[in-house]
Amino acid sequence: MNEEIKRNQNVDAMSNNYDFSSLSSSKDEIDLFELFSIIVKSKKTILWMTLLFAIVAAGVCYLLPQKWTSTAVITSATDQQLQVLDKLSSELTVLGINIGIDSSYLLGTFEQSFDSADLREKYLINSDYFRLKMKENPIDKIQQRILIENIVNNNILSNSSLDKKDKENKHYNFYTLSYSAETPQDAYNLLQGYIDYVNAIVNKNVKIKIQRAVDIAKLNTDEQYRFDLLKAKNNLSVNIEKLKIAIAIANVAAVKTPVNGSGTFNDDDTFPITIGSYALNKKLESLQTIGDITTINADLLNRKLHLNQLNMLAIPKLTVMPFQYLQQASSSIKKNSPKSTFIVLLSVFMGLFCSVGYVLIRHFVKERKNQLAG
């Protein structure tokens, strides 16, 4: 009990010796007016440092490689664009030829060709852009190979609307095509040039497909005609032999002229011996004098006409637009990198922050030295 009383007395004594209420808290407070005054007095220093940061950032943006992208959006060709193809398709359908080319086929073929790495490389290495680039900055074959693959895989892109989660629920398919380069003009020229290059290849493939369909039809019709002609000749030979047998029987039976009656001697509906050997001989002479068997066979004559029409068929020179533009390449060119405006603004804020910090630190260091000196 006595020990507890002593401890309480010691605490009271310490409280009397140290009066905390007399301490000032002003040293722990920040005088905002003083800070603002320091910043205003050093505004020139802050301005020059901020400006220096902005100039350095602008210089860096200028020195960094530029990248501009030209973009085009395409979709299926319209009926008006396919009128030339429709006219030819109708003419071929009359001859039994189905070319199987419609707007979906054309758009799909164009997109498949556009995505071909081989075609991209062939177009690139033969472009004025690439030749000038190699002339200005000669590099070895390994570096050239790396550059080509980088451009082919990263600078030439296509995206289908089917690959995206279409929030607008569009009821048609479209493709976004893009090409990137160091300048806006190069980006546009490369994209438009590659679109024209692929378009020419698609038209070439369309003509090959049509010609192949015609050639297959010619081959099939010719083979069928030859086969039917051979069958007709065989039938003629068989009929001649049957007729000879009928004549021999008629001669044995002494039937020279047609016999009226029940036709007791009739053993062949085609060449009845009841018409007499004289008539049968005349018929034999007629069959043996046939030079062109198609003249007595309507099916063969029609098939020959079909074959002649196919042989005279000439595929006209076609230029088909395999798509329609939703957005032309020239109307959408944007800068991808570097983001100059963003970099400069960020540098301005950094410069402002650093310069204010520098001014304040310099002031307090100077003030501290003065206090120590005093």
Short mmCIF file of C-alpha atoms in Angstrom, two decimals:
data_model
loop_
_atom_site.label_atom_id
_atom_site.label_comp_id
_atom_site.label_asym_id
_atom_site.label_seq_id
_atom_site.Cartn_x
_atom_site.Cartn_y
_atom_site.Cartn_z
CA MET A 1 0.00 0.00 0.00
CA ASN A 2 2.81 2.37 0.91
CA GLU A 3 4.64 1.54 -2.34
CA GLU A 4 1.57 2.44 -4.44
CA ILE A 5 1.25 5.80 -2.65
CA LYS A 6 4.91 6.53 -3.40
CA ARG A 7 4.46 5.78 -7.12
CA ASN A 8 1.49 8.16 -7.35
CA GLN A 9 3.52 10.88 -5.66
CA ASN A 10 6.36 10.42 -8.17
CA VAL A 11 3.94 10.76 -11.11
CA ASP A 12 2.49 13.99 -9.67
CA ALA A 13 5.98 15.36 -9.21
CA MET A 14 6.88 14.67 -12.85
CA SER A 15 3.68 16.37 -14.00
CA ASN A 16 4.58 19.46 -12.03
CA ASN A 17 8.13 19.55 -13.42
CA TYR A 18 7.02 19.24 -17.12
CA ASP A 19 4.14 21.42 -18.23
CA PHE A 20 3.25 20.07 -21.76
CA SER A 21 0.62 22.71 -22.28
CA SER A 22 3.34 25.30 -22.49
CA LEU A 23 4.86 23.65 -25.61
CA SER A 24 4.05 25.24 -28.97
CA SER A 25 2.87 23.02 -31.87
CA SER A 26 3.76 25.59 -34.48
CA LYS A 27 6.94 23.72 -35.39
CA ASP A 28 4.89 20.72 -36.56
CA GLU A 29 2.60 22.82 -38.77
CA ILE A 30 3.23 23.73 -42.46
CA ASP A 31 2.85 27.37 -43.35
CA LEU A 32 1.14 27.18 -46.77
CA PHE A 33 1.43 30.90 -47.31
CA GLU A 34 5.18 30.69 -46.79
CA LEU A 35 5.44 27.81 -49.30
CA PHE A 36 3.37 29.71 -51.84
CA SER A 37 5.54 32.77 -51.32
CA ILE A 38 8.69 30.72 -51.94
CA ILE A 39 7.22 29.26 -55.15
CA VAL A 40 6.16 32.69 -56.43
CA LYS A 41 9.59 34.17 -55.74
CA SER A 42 11.21 31.32 -57.71
CA LYS A 43 8.68 31.27 -60.53
CA LYS A 44 11.33 31.94 -63.19
CA THR A 45 13.37 28.94 -62.07
CA ILE A 46 10.25 26.76 -62.06
CA LEU A 47 9.23 28.04 -65.49
CA TRP A 48 12.64 27.42 -67.05
CA MET A 49 12.95 23.93 -65.57
CA THR A 50 9.44 22.99 -66.73
CA LEU A 51 10.18 24.37 -70.18
CA LEU A 52 13.42 22.39 -70.27
CA PHE A 53 11.54 19.16 -69.50
CA ALA A 54 9.04 19.93 -72.28
CA ILE A 55 11.82 20.66 -74.81
CA VAL A 56 13.66 17.46 -73.94
CA ALA A 57 10.41 15.45 -74.26
CA ALA A 58 9.64 17.04 -77.64
CA GLY A 59 13.15 16.22 -78.82
CA VAL A 60 12.81 12.61 -77.70
CA CYS A 61 9.46 12.33 -79.53
CA TYR A 62 11.07 13.72 -82.65
CA LEU A 63 13.96 11.25 -82.50
CA LEU A 64 11.80 8.21 -81.72
CA PRO A 65 10.61 6.11 -84.72
CA GLN A 66 7.25 7.34 -86.00
CA LYS A 67 4.37 4.96 -86.68
CA TRP A 68 1.24 5.92 -88.60
CA THR A 69 -1.59 3.54 -89.48
CA SER A 70 -3.98 3.72 -92.41
CA THR A 71 -7.24 1.78 -92.00
CA ALA A 72 -9.98 0.65 -94.39
CA VAL A 73 -13.23 -1.22 -93.68
CA ILE A 74 -14.79 -3.50 -96.31
CA THR A 75 -17.83 -5.75 -96.63
CA SER A 76 -19.52 -7.89 -99.31
CA ALA A 77 -19.90 -6.47 -102.82
CA THR A 78 -23.27 -5.07 -103.86
CA ASP A 79 -25.49 -6.49 -106.62
CA GLN A 80 -24.59 -3.52 -108.81
CA GLN A 81 -20.89 -4.35 -108.52
CA LEU A 82 -21.59 -7.95 -109.60
CA GLN A 83 -23.67 -7.14 -112.71
CA VAL A 84 -20.86 -8.03 -115.12
CA LEU A 85 -20.32 -11.35 -113.37
CA ASP A 86 -24.06 -12.07 -113.25
CA LYS A 87 -24.38 -11.59 -117.02
CA LEU A 88 -21.58 -14.06 -117.73
CA SER A 89 -22.96 -16.49 -115.15
CA SER A 90 -26.35 -16.49 -116.89
CA GLU A 91 -24.76 -17.24 -120.27
CA LEU A 92 -22.78 -20.12 -118.80
CA THR A 93 -25.80 -21.52 -116.95
CA VAL A 94 -27.57 -21.96 -120.31
CA LEU A 95 -24.67 -24.21 -121.33
CA GLY A 96 -24.93 -26.16 -118.09
CA ILE A 97 -21.96 -24.51 -116.34
CA ASN A 98 -22.17 -23.34 -112.73
CA ILE A 99 -19.17 -21.18 -111.79
CA GLY A 100 -20.11 -20.95 -108.09
CA ILE A 101 -18.98 -17.33 -107.61
CA ASP A 102 -21.01 -14.95 -105.45
CA SER A 103 -20.35 -12.02 -103.11
CA SER A 104 -19.46 -14.29 -100.18
CA TYR A 105 -16.94 -16.21 -102.26
CA LEU A 106 -15.33 -12.99 -103.51
CA LEU A 107 -15.04 -11.43 -100.05
CA GLY A 108 -13.71 -14.65 -98.53
CA THR A 109 -11.16 -15.08 -101.32
CA PHE A 110 -10.01 -11.47 -100.94
CA GLU A 111 -9.59 -11.81 -97.18
CA GLN A 112 -7.75 -15.12 -97.53
CA SER A 113 -5.36 -13.56 -100.04
CA PHE A 114 -4.95 -10.42 -97.90
CA ASP A 115 -3.90 -12.57 -94.93
CA SER A 116 -1.39 -14.57 -96.97
CA ALA A 117 2.10 -14.00 -95.54
CA ASP A 118 3.60 -15.01 -98.88
CA LEU A 119 1.61 -12.37 -100.79
CA ARG A 120 2.39 -9.74 -98.16
CA GLU A 121 6.09 -10.40 -98.52
CA LYS A 122 6.00 -10.39 -102.33
CA TYR A 123 4.16 -7.09 -102.35
CA LEU A 124 6.44 -5.52 -99.75
CA ILE A 125 9.80 -6.39 -101.31
CA ASN A 126 8.62 -5.11 -104.71
CA SER A 127 7.22 -1.84 -103.35
CA ASP A 128 8.91 1.55 -103.80
CA TYR A 129 8.70 2.00 -100.03
CA PHE A 130 10.89 -1.03 -99.30
CA ARG A 131 13.37 -0.36 -102.11
CA LEU A 132 13.86 3.22 -100.90
CA LYS A 133 14.21 2.01 -97.31
CA MET A 134 16.95 -0.45 -98.31
CA LYS A 135 18.69 2.23 -100.37
CA GLU A 136 18.74 4.75 -97.51
CA ASN A 137 19.64 2.19 -94.82
CA PRO A 138 21.51 -0.77 -96.33
CA ILE A 139 21.43 -3.84 -94.07
CA ASP A 140 22.60 -7.43 -94.38
CA LYS A 141 20.32 -10.29 -95.41
CA ILE A 142 19.65 -11.46 -91.85
CA GLN A 143 18.55 -8.01 -90.68
CA GLN A 144 16.55 -7.60 -93.88
CA ARG A 145 14.77 -10.90 -93.17
CA ILE A 146 13.95 -9.75 -89.63
CA LEU A 147 12.63 -6.42 -90.93
CA ILE A 148 10.42 -8.13 -93.54
CA GLU A 149 8.94 -10.54 -91.00
CA ASN A 150 8.30 -7.71 -88.55
CA ILE A 151 6.42 -5.66 -91.17
CA VAL A 152 4.51 -8.67 -92.53
CA ASN A 153 3.42 -9.90 -89.09
CA ASN A 154 2.96 -6.62 -87.19
CA ASN A 155 2.36 -3.78 -89.66
CA ILE A 156 -0.18 -5.47 -91.97
CA LEU A 157 -3.32 -6.51 -90.12
CA SER A 158 -6.89 -7.57 -90.80
CA ASN A 159 -9.68 -8.14 -88.29
CA SER A 160 -13.09 -9.66 -88.89
CA SER A 161 -16.23 -8.45 -87.16
CA LEU A 162 -16.89 -12.11 -86.35
CA ASP A 163 -13.80 -12.11 -84.12
CA LYS A 164 -15.25 -9.39 -81.90
CA LYS A 165 -18.10 -9.35 -79.44
CA ASP A 166 -20.38 -7.21 -81.53
CA LYS A 167 -22.35 -5.09 -79.12
CA GLU A 168 -24.40 -3.54 -81.91
CA ASN A 169 -25.55 -6.94 -83.26
CA LYS A 170 -24.83 -6.09 -86.90
CA HIS A 171 -26.40 -8.48 -89.39
CA TYR A 172 -23.50 -8.38 -91.82
CA ASN A 173 -19.83 -9.27 -91.77
CA PHE A 174 -17.07 -6.73 -92.36
CA TYR A 175 -13.28 -6.65 -92.26
CA THR A 176 -10.93 -3.96 -90.98
CA LEU A 177 -7.70 -3.71 -92.96
CA SER A 178 -4.69 -1.71 -91.76
CA TYR A 179 -1.10 -0.95 -92.75
CA SER A 180 1.46 0.90 -90.61
CA ALA A 181 4.50 2.92 -91.72
CA GLU A 182 6.73 5.82 -90.66
CA THR A 183 4.70 8.55 -92.41
CA PRO A 184 0.97 9.04 -93.09
CA GLN A 185 1.53 9.03 -96.85
CA ASP A 186 3.55 5.81 -96.74
CA ALA A 187 0.87 4.15 -94.61
CA TYR A 188 -1.87 5.12 -97.07
CA ASN A 189 0.16 4.22 -100.18
CA LEU A 190 1.11 0.82 -98.76
CA LEU A 191 -2.45 -0.07 -97.72
CA GLN A 192 -4.10 1.11 -100.93
CA GLY A 193 -1.37 -0.49 -103.01
CA TYR A 194 -1.73 -3.81 -101.21
CA ILE A 195 -5.53 -3.73 -101.56
CA ASP A 196 -5.14 -3.15 -105.32
CA TYR A 197 -2.49 -5.89 -105.48
CA VAL A 198 -4.75 -8.44 -103.76
CA ASN A 199 -7.73 -7.28 -105.84
CA ALA A 200 -5.79 -8.06 -109.03
CA ILE A 201 -4.93 -11.52 -107.70
CA VAL A 202 -8.59 -12.19 -106.82
CA ASN A 203 -9.68 -11.18 -110.34
CA LYS A 204 -7.02 -13.46 -111.79
CA ASN A 205 -8.26 -16.34 -109.63
CA VAL A 206 -11.86 -15.63 -110.66
CA LYS A 207 -10.92 -15.87 -114.33
CA ILE A 208 -9.00 -19.11 -113.68
CA LYS A 209 -12.00 -20.55 -111.81
CA ILE A 210 -14.38 -19.65 -114.64
CA GLN A 211 -12.02 -21.01 -117.30
CA ARG A 212 -11.59 -24.21 -115.31
CA ALA A 213 -15.37 -24.66 -115.06
CA VAL A 214 -15.66 -24.17 -118.84
CA ASP A 215 -12.77 -26.56 -119.56
CA ILE A 216 -14.30 -29.24 -117.33
CA ALA A 217 -17.66 -28.80 -119.09
CA LYS A 218 -15.94 -29.10 -122.48
CA LEU A 219 -14.09 -32.23 -121.41
CA ASN A 220 -17.19 -33.89 -119.95
CA THR A 221 -19.35 -32.99 -122.94
CA ASP A 222 -16.71 -34.15 -125.41
CA GLU A 223 -16.25 -37.46 -123.58
CA GLN A 224 -20.02 -37.98 -123.39
CA TYR A 225 -20.39 -37.13 -127.08
CA ARG A 226 -17.66 -39.58 -128.08
CA PHE A 227 -19.19 -42.30 -125.92
CA ASP A 228 -22.70 -41.76 -127.32
CA LEU A 229 -21.30 -41.62 -130.86
CA LEU A 230 -19.54 -44.94 -130.34
CA LYS A 231 -22.76 -46.49 -129.00
CA ALA A 232 -24.70 -45.18 -132.00
CA LYS A 233 -22.14 -46.65 -134.41
CA ASN A 234 -22.31 -49.97 -132.60
CA ASN A 235 -26.10 -49.93 -132.83
CA LEU A 236 -25.86 -49.18 -136.55
CA SER A 237 -23.44 -52.07 -137.09
CA VAL A 238 -25.72 -54.43 -135.18
CA ASN A 239 -28.75 -53.29 -137.20
CA ILE A 240 -26.88 -53.85 -140.47
CA GLU A 241 -25.97 -57.39 -139.41
CA LYS A 242 -29.56 -58.08 -138.36
CA LEU A 243 -30.75 -56.72 -141.68
CA LYS A 244 -28.40 -59.03 -143.58
CA ILE A 245 -29.74 -62.00 -141.64
CA ALA A 246 -33.31 -60.93 -142.41
CA ILE A 247 -32.47 -60.66 -146.14
CA ALA A 248 -30.93 -64.13 -146.12
CA ILE A 249 -34.02 -65.59 -144.46
CA ALA A 250 -36.31 -63.77 -146.90
CA ASN A 251 -34.33 -65.14 -149.85
CA VAL A 252 -34.54 -68.68 -148.49
CA ALA A 253 -38.27 -68.27 -147.96
CA ALA A 254 -38.58 -66.80 -151.47
CA VAL A 255 -40.24 -63.69 -150.07
CA LYS A 256 -39.39 -61.02 -152.61
CA THR A 257 -42.27 -58.66 -152.05
CA PRO A 258 -44.31 -57.74 -148.99
CA VAL A 259 -46.57 -60.49 -147.75
CA ASN A 260 -50.11 -59.72 -146.61
CA GLY A 261 -51.32 -61.74 -143.70
CA SER A 262 -50.40 -62.70 -140.20
CA GLY A 263 -46.66 -62.36 -140.66
CA THR A 264 -45.75 -65.99 -140.12
CA PHE A 265 -42.14 -65.32 -141.09
CA ASN A 266 -41.75 -62.27 -138.81
CA ASP A 267 -38.85 -62.94 -136.43
CA ASP A 268 -37.72 -59.34 -135.90
CA ASP A 269 -39.92 -56.33 -135.25
CA THR A 270 -37.28 -53.96 -136.63
CA PHE A 271 -36.60 -55.79 -139.88
CA PRO A 272 -39.57 -58.13 -140.59
CA ILE A 273 -38.94 -60.50 -143.47
CA THR A 274 -42.58 -60.10 -144.48
CA ILE A 275 -41.69 -56.84 -146.23
CA GLY A 276 -39.71 -58.87 -148.73
CA SER A 277 -36.07 -59.16 -149.66
CA TYR A 278 -36.32 -56.30 -152.16
CA ALA A 279 -37.36 -53.79 -149.47
CA LEU A 280 -34.83 -55.20 -147.03
CA ASN A 281 -32.02 -54.76 -149.57
CA LYS A 282 -33.04 -51.15 -150.16
CA LYS A 283 -33.01 -50.54 -146.43
CA LEU A 284 -29.58 -52.15 -146.15
CA GLU A 285 -28.23 -49.91 -148.89
CA SER A 286 -29.60 -46.85 -147.06
CA LEU A 287 -27.96 -47.79 -143.76
CA GLN A 288 -24.63 -48.59 -145.42
CA THR A 289 -24.51 -45.18 -147.12
CA ILE A 290 -24.85 -43.24 -143.85
CA GLY A 291 -21.69 -41.15 -143.47
CA ASP A 292 -22.50 -39.04 -140.41
CA ILE A 293 -24.56 -40.96 -137.93
CA THR A 294 -25.50 -37.76 -136.09
CA THR A 295 -27.80 -36.89 -139.00
CA ILE A 296 -30.20 -39.65 -137.95
CA ASN A 297 -29.78 -39.28 -134.16
CA ALA A 298 -31.32 -36.20 -132.53
CA ASP A 299 -29.58 -36.75 -129.17
CA LEU A 300 -26.17 -36.92 -130.82
CA LEU A 301 -26.93 -33.89 -132.94
CA ASN A 302 -27.93 -31.86 -129.86
CA ARG A 303 -24.86 -33.00 -127.94
CA LYS A 304 -22.65 -32.02 -130.86
CA LEU A 305 -24.32 -28.60 -130.93
CA HIS A 306 -23.65 -28.23 -127.19
CA LEU A 307 -19.99 -29.15 -127.69
CA ASN A 308 -19.62 -26.70 -130.57
CA GLN A 309 -21.10 -23.92 -128.44
CA LEU A 310 -18.63 -24.68 -125.66
CA ASN A 311 -15.69 -24.73 -128.07
CA MET A 312 -16.69 -21.34 -129.48
CA LEU A 313 -17.12 -19.88 -126.00
CA ALA A 314 -14.62 -17.12 -125.15
CA ILE A 315 -14.33 -15.80 -121.60
CA PRO A 316 -14.36 -11.99 -121.70
CA LYS A 317 -11.90 -9.94 -119.67
CA LEU A 318 -13.55 -9.32 -116.32
CA THR A 319 -12.74 -6.78 -113.63
CA VAL A 320 -14.80 -7.55 -110.55
CA MET A 321 -14.72 -5.54 -107.33
CA PRO A 322 -14.75 -8.29 -104.67
CA PHE A 323 -15.97 -5.96 -101.91
CA GLN A 324 -17.44 -2.57 -101.18
CA TYR A 325 -15.86 0.05 -98.94
CA LEU A 326 -17.50 1.02 -95.70
CA GLN A 327 -14.51 3.26 -95.05
CA GLN A 328 -11.90 4.30 -97.58
CA ALA A 329 -8.23 3.95 -96.69
CA SER A 330 -7.58 7.67 -97.20
CA SER A 331 -10.22 8.75 -94.68
CA SER A 332 -8.67 7.12 -91.61
CA ILE A 333 -4.98 7.71 -90.90
CA LYS A 334 -3.89 8.00 -87.28
CA LYS A 335 -0.63 8.20 -85.39
CA ASN A 336 0.08 5.17 -83.22
CA SER A 337 3.46 6.01 -81.73
CA PRO A 338 5.02 7.91 -80.19
CA LYS A 339 2.13 9.69 -78.45
CA SER A 340 3.84 13.08 -78.63
CA THR A 341 1.11 15.13 -76.95
CA PHE A 342 0.82 12.72 -74.05
CA ILE A 343 4.59 12.49 -73.59
CA VAL A 344 5.06 16.28 -73.64
CA LEU A 345 2.18 16.88 -71.20
CA LEU A 346 3.51 14.21 -68.87
CA SER A 347 6.96 15.78 -69.06
CA VAL A 348 5.51 19.22 -68.26
CA PHE A 349 3.86 17.85 -65.11
CA MET A 350 7.05 16.05 -64.13
CA GLY A 351 9.07 19.20 -64.78
CA LEU A 352 6.67 21.28 -62.70
CA PHE A 353 6.78 18.79 -59.84
CA CYS A 354 10.57 18.47 -59.91
CA SER A 355 11.17 22.22 -60.19
CA VAL A 356 8.85 23.03 -57.27
CA GLY A 357 10.53 20.33 -55.21
CA TYR A 358 13.95 21.69 -56.13
CA VAL A 359 13.01 25.26 -55.19
CA LEU A 360 11.57 24.25 -51.82
CA ILE A 361 14.50 21.99 -50.93
CA ARG A 362 16.96 24.71 -51.94
CA HIS A 363 15.14 27.25 -49.76
CA PHE A 364 15.01 25.08 -46.64
CA VAL A 365 18.64 23.99 -47.04
CA LYS A 366 19.69 27.62 -47.29
CA GLU A 367 17.56 28.56 -44.28
CA ARG A 368 19.05 25.71 -42.26
CA LYS A 369 22.57 26.85 -43.09
CA ASN A 370 21.71 30.39 -41.98
CA GLN A 371 20.36 29.09 -38.66
CA LEU A 372 23.49 27.07 -38.05
CA ALA A 373 25.69 30.02 -38.98
CA GLY A 374 23.71 32.30 -36.61
#
